[in-house]
């Protein structure tokens, strides 16, 4: 479940409970629908998010990007062990207890995990054509290939 509260001091608070997954997308999209020029900050509280999958991570990153485009500063707090470990695994950081929650604030790190979280989805979706410069696994043909 995702709740959104706009506080009087100019902060949009998004609290996430349960599992942050594909189903969270529409609620996270709506979270910033009524933001006005009076809001300056977005705080995402993950204290209640016991689990997250790569789709949920992509939704969280999309929310962050949208907030920045609206001119909001973003702070994500309350990282739980499983979401933090998932983000570390996606980023390729080995070991338990890595401080990926702190790294999340760095734009370059967010781009890295977004690219790495999106890659398996792109590879598994036959409707997405292979982009130039992306090496296709040998023997992999798509319906869009000439002669297929």
PDB file of C-alpha atoms in Angstrom:
ATOM      1  CA  UNK A   1       0.000   0.000   0.000  1.00  0.00           C
ATOM      2  CA  UNK A   2       1.225   3.488  -0.801  1.00  0.00           C
ATOM      3  CA  UNK A   3       0.022   6.622   0.930  1.00  0.00           C
ATOM      4  CA  UNK A   4       0.758  10.197  -0.012  1.00  0.00           C
ATOM      5  CA  UNK A   5       0.556  13.182   2.301  1.00  0.00           C
ATOM      6  CA  UNK A   6       1.380  16.770   1.454  1.00  0.00           C
ATOM      7  CA  UNK A   7       2.506  18.497   4.605  1.00  0.00           C
ATOM      8  CA  UNK A   8       2.068  22.199   5.229  1.00  0.00           C
ATOM      9  CA  UNK A   9       5.787  22.874   5.408  1.00  0.00           C
ATOM     10  CA  UNK A  10       6.261  22.156   1.703  1.00  0.00           C
ATOM     11  CA  UNK A  11       7.101  18.459   1.880  1.00  0.00           C
ATOM     12  CA  UNK A  12       5.423  15.656  -0.041  1.00  0.00           C
ATOM     13  CA  UNK A  13       5.627  12.482   2.047  1.00  0.00           C
ATOM     14  CA  UNK A  14       5.183   9.127   0.304  1.00  0.00           C
ATOM     15  CA  UNK A  15       4.975   6.175   2.697  1.00  0.00           C
ATOM     16  CA  UNK A  16       5.303   2.684   1.285  1.00  0.00           C
ATOM     17  CA  UNK A  17       4.160  -0.429   3.118  1.00  0.00           C
ATOM     18  CA  UNK A  18       4.185  -4.029   1.972  1.00  0.00           C
ATOM     19  CA  UNK A  19       5.898  -4.996  -1.262  1.00  0.00           C
ATOM     20  CA  UNK A  20       7.223  -2.443  -3.704  1.00  0.00           C
ATOM     21  CA  UNK A  21       6.621  -4.232  -7.012  1.00  0.00           C
ATOM     22  CA  UNK A  22       5.021  -3.809 -10.444  1.00  0.00           C
ATOM     23  CA  UNK A  23       1.635  -3.058  -8.853  1.00  0.00           C
ATOM     24  CA  UNK A  24       3.055   0.032  -7.108  1.00  0.00           C
ATOM     25  CA  UNK A  25       3.521   1.911 -10.388  1.00  0.00           C
ATOM     26  CA  UNK A  26       0.133   3.645 -10.675  1.00  0.00           C
ATOM     27  CA  UNK A  27       0.120   4.775  -7.031  1.00  0.00           C
ATOM     28  CA  UNK A  28       3.643   6.174  -7.295  1.00  0.00           C
ATOM     29  CA  UNK A  29       2.702   7.966 -10.518  1.00  0.00           C
ATOM     30  CA  UNK A  30      -0.257   9.628  -8.767  1.00  0.00           C
ATOM     31  CA  UNK A  31       1.878  10.632  -5.775  1.00  0.00           C
ATOM     32  CA  UNK A  32       3.128  13.782  -7.508  1.00  0.00           C
ATOM     33  CA  UNK A  33      -0.002  14.656  -9.503  1.00  0.00           C
ATOM     34  CA  UNK A  34      -1.068  17.601  -7.322  1.00  0.00           C
ATOM     35  CA  UNK A  35       2.327  19.038  -6.439  1.00  0.00           C
ATOM     36  CA  UNK A  36       2.336  22.826  -6.457  1.00  0.00           C
ATOM     37  CA  UNK A  37       5.127  25.393  -6.510  1.00  0.00           C
ATOM     38  CA  UNK A  38       4.874  25.543  -2.702  1.00  0.00           C
ATOM     39  CA  UNK A  39       6.321  22.056  -2.295  1.00  0.00           C
ATOM     40  CA  UNK A  40      10.093  21.854  -2.147  1.00  0.00           C
ATOM     41  CA  UNK A  41      10.843  18.327  -0.975  1.00  0.00           C
ATOM     42  CA  UNK A  42       9.797  14.739  -1.568  1.00  0.00           C
ATOM     43  CA  UNK A  43      10.417  12.308   1.261  1.00  0.00           C
ATOM     44  CA  UNK A  44       9.908   8.621   0.486  1.00  0.00           C
ATOM     45  CA  UNK A  45       9.555   6.521   3.627  1.00  0.00           C
ATOM     46  CA  UNK A  46      10.441   2.856   3.091  1.00  0.00           C
ATOM     47  CA  UNK A  47      10.108   1.797   6.739  1.00  0.00           C
ATOM     48  CA  UNK A  48       7.046  -0.283   5.887  1.00  0.00           C
ATOM     49  CA  UNK A  49       8.440  -1.735   2.650  1.00  0.00           C
ATOM     50  CA  UNK A  50       9.575  -5.192   3.684  1.00  0.00           C
ATOM     51  CA  UNK A  51      10.260  -6.323   0.120  1.00  0.00           C
ATOM     52  CA  UNK A  52      11.025  -4.862  -3.287  1.00  0.00           C
ATOM     53  CA  UNK A  53      11.606  -6.434  -6.693  1.00  0.00           C
ATOM     54  CA  UNK A  54      13.336  -4.973  -9.742  1.00  0.00           C
ATOM     55  CA  UNK A  55      10.032  -3.610 -11.104  1.00  0.00           C
ATOM     56  CA  UNK A  56       9.468  -1.803  -7.802  1.00  0.00           C
ATOM     57  CA  UNK A  57      13.009  -0.451  -7.936  1.00  0.00           C
ATOM     58  CA  UNK A  58      12.347   0.920 -11.422  1.00  0.00           C
ATOM     59  CA  UNK A  59       9.122   2.572 -10.187  1.00  0.00           C
ATOM     60  CA  UNK A  60      11.009   4.137  -7.279  1.00  0.00           C
ATOM     61  CA  UNK A  61      13.652   5.480  -9.665  1.00  0.00           C
ATOM     62  CA  UNK A  62      10.945   6.859 -11.992  1.00  0.00           C
ATOM     63  CA  UNK A  63       9.312   8.641  -9.044  1.00  0.00           C
ATOM     64  CA  UNK A  64      12.678  10.126  -8.106  1.00  0.00           C
ATOM     65  CA  UNK A  65      13.328  11.327 -11.664  1.00  0.00           C
ATOM     66  CA  UNK A  66       9.843  12.855 -11.938  1.00  0.00           C
ATOM     67  CA  UNK A  67      10.274  14.653  -8.601  1.00  0.00           C
ATOM     68  CA  UNK A  68      13.613  16.098  -9.683  1.00  0.00           C
ATOM     69  CA  UNK A  69      12.015  17.281 -12.939  1.00  0.00           C
ATOM     70  CA  UNK A  70       9.437  19.121 -10.817  1.00  0.00           C
ATOM     71  CA  UNK A  71      12.269  20.804  -8.917  1.00  0.00           C
ATOM     72  CA  UNK A  72      11.846  18.781  -5.711  1.00  0.00           C
ATOM     73  CA  UNK A  73      14.715  17.629  -3.538  1.00  0.00           C
ATOM     74  CA  UNK A  74      14.357  13.901  -2.861  1.00  0.00           C
ATOM     75  CA  UNK A  75      15.183  12.013   0.301  1.00  0.00           C
ATOM     76  CA  UNK A  76      14.548   8.284   0.678  1.00  0.00           C
ATOM     77  CA  UNK A  77      14.592   7.051   4.264  1.00  0.00           C
ATOM     78  CA  UNK A  78      13.949   3.847   6.176  1.00  0.00           C
ATOM     79  CA  UNK A  79      15.706   1.392   3.875  1.00  0.00           C
ATOM     80  CA  UNK A  80      14.863  -2.138   4.991  1.00  0.00           C
ATOM     81  CA  UNK A  81      17.349  -5.009   4.558  1.00  0.00           C
ATOM     82  CA  UNK A  82      15.726  -6.784   1.583  1.00  0.00           C
ATOM     83  CA  UNK A  83      15.194  -3.679  -0.599  1.00  0.00           C
ATOM     84  CA  UNK A  84      18.696  -2.470   0.205  1.00  0.00           C
ATOM     85  CA  UNK A  85      20.185  -5.888  -0.610  1.00  0.00           C
ATOM     86  CA  UNK A  86      18.214  -6.090  -3.873  1.00  0.00           C
ATOM     87  CA  UNK A  87      19.597  -2.710  -4.903  1.00  0.00           C
ATOM     88  CA  UNK A  88      23.129  -3.862  -3.998  1.00  0.00           C
ATOM     89  CA  UNK A  89      22.670  -7.046  -6.048  1.00  0.00           C
ATOM     90  CA  UNK A  90      21.388  -5.093  -9.059  1.00  0.00           C
ATOM     91  CA  UNK A  91      24.305  -2.675  -8.770  1.00  0.00           C
ATOM     92  CA  UNK A  92      26.784  -5.564  -8.518  1.00  0.00           C
ATOM     93  CA  UNK A  93      27.948  -4.742  -4.999  1.00  0.00           C
ATOM     94  CA  UNK A  94      28.931  -7.857  -3.107  1.00  0.00           C
ATOM     95  CA  UNK A  95      28.490  -8.523   0.563  1.00  0.00           C
ATOM     96  CA  UNK A  96      25.785  -8.182   3.145  1.00  0.00           C
ATOM     97  CA  UNK A  97      24.877  -4.862   4.664  1.00  0.00           C
ATOM     98  CA  UNK A  98      26.262  -2.696   1.898  1.00  0.00           C
ATOM     99  CA  UNK A  99      25.371   0.955   2.296  1.00  0.00           C
ATOM    100  CA  UNK A 100      23.385   1.247  -0.931  1.00  0.00           C
ATOM    101  CA  UNK A 101      20.739   3.394   0.785  1.00  0.00           C
ATOM    102  CA  UNK A 102      23.323   6.137   1.189  1.00  0.00           C
ATOM    103  CA  UNK A 103      24.570   5.689  -2.370  1.00  0.00           C
ATOM    104  CA  UNK A 104      21.019   5.995  -3.713  1.00  0.00           C
ATOM    105  CA  UNK A 105      21.239   9.768  -3.285  1.00  0.00           C
ATOM    106  CA  UNK A 106      24.014   9.951  -5.909  1.00  0.00           C
ATOM    107  CA  UNK A 107      22.627  10.504  -9.425  1.00  0.00           C
ATOM    108  CA  UNK A 108      25.292   8.353 -11.094  1.00  0.00           C
ATOM    109  CA  UNK A 109      24.492   5.432  -8.820  1.00  0.00           C
ATOM    110  CA  UNK A 110      20.767   5.779  -9.565  1.00  0.00           C
ATOM    111  CA  UNK A 111      21.476   5.712 -13.314  1.00  0.00           C
ATOM    112  CA  UNK A 112      23.640   2.607 -12.865  1.00  0.00           C
ATOM    113  CA  UNK A 113      20.994   0.654 -10.983  1.00  0.00           C
ATOM    114  CA  UNK A 114      18.265   1.842 -13.355  1.00  0.00           C
ATOM    115  CA  UNK A 115      20.218   0.569 -16.371  1.00  0.00           C
ATOM    116  CA  UNK A 116      21.021  -2.727 -14.679  1.00  0.00           C
ATOM    117  CA  UNK A 117      17.462  -3.254 -13.407  1.00  0.00           C
ATOM    118  CA  UNK A 118      15.997  -2.480 -16.843  1.00  0.00           C
ATOM    119  CA  UNK A 119      18.373  -4.707 -18.833  1.00  0.00           C
ATOM    120  CA  UNK A 120      16.798  -8.092 -17.881  1.00  0.00           C
ATOM    121  CA  UNK A 121      13.340  -6.738 -18.685  1.00  0.00           C
ATOM    122  CA  UNK A 122      14.514  -5.541 -22.104  1.00  0.00           C
ATOM    123  CA  UNK A 123      16.186  -8.857 -22.850  1.00  0.00           C
ATOM    124  CA  UNK A 124      13.095 -10.860 -21.918  1.00  0.00           C
ATOM    125  CA  UNK A 125      10.590  -8.711 -23.836  1.00  0.00           C
ATOM    126  CA  UNK A 126      10.370  -9.809 -27.487  1.00  0.00           C
ATOM    127  CA  UNK A 127       8.421  -6.660 -28.383  1.00  0.00           C
ATOM    128  CA  UNK A 128      11.430  -4.455 -27.625  1.00  0.00           C
ATOM    129  CA  UNK A 129      13.778  -4.340 -30.633  1.00  0.00           C
ATOM    130  CA  UNK A 130      17.478  -4.627 -30.006  1.00  0.00           C
ATOM    131  CA  UNK A 131      19.127  -1.245 -29.986  1.00  0.00           C
ATOM    132  CA  UNK A 132      22.232  -0.443 -32.055  1.00  0.00           C
ATOM    133  CA  UNK A 133      25.378  -1.105 -30.096  1.00  0.00           C
ATOM    134  CA  UNK A 134      23.767  -3.814 -27.959  1.00  0.00           C
ATOM    135  CA  UNK A 135      25.306  -7.195 -28.582  1.00  0.00           C
ATOM    136  CA  UNK A 136      22.654  -9.827 -29.162  1.00  0.00           C
ATOM    137  CA  UNK A 137      23.368 -13.275 -27.701  1.00  0.00           C
ATOM    138  CA  UNK A 138      24.593 -15.592 -30.459  1.00  0.00           C
ATOM    139  CA  UNK A 139      21.834 -17.481 -32.197  1.00  0.00           C
ATOM    140  CA  UNK A 140      19.159 -15.123 -30.879  1.00  0.00           C
ATOM    141  CA  UNK A 141      16.715 -14.128 -33.598  1.00  0.00           C
ATOM    142  CA  UNK A 142      13.753 -11.839 -33.211  1.00  0.00           C
ATOM    143  CA  UNK A 143      10.541 -11.811 -35.222  1.00  0.00           C
ATOM    144  CA  UNK A 144      11.529  -8.327 -36.400  1.00  0.00           C
ATOM    145  CA  UNK A 145      14.737  -9.640 -38.021  1.00  0.00           C
ATOM    146  CA  UNK A 146      14.668  -9.809 -41.835  1.00  0.00           C
ATOM    147  CA  UNK A 147      13.977 -13.318 -43.033  1.00  0.00           C
ATOM    148  CA  UNK A 148      12.438 -14.525 -39.793  1.00  0.00           C
TER     149      UNK A 148
END
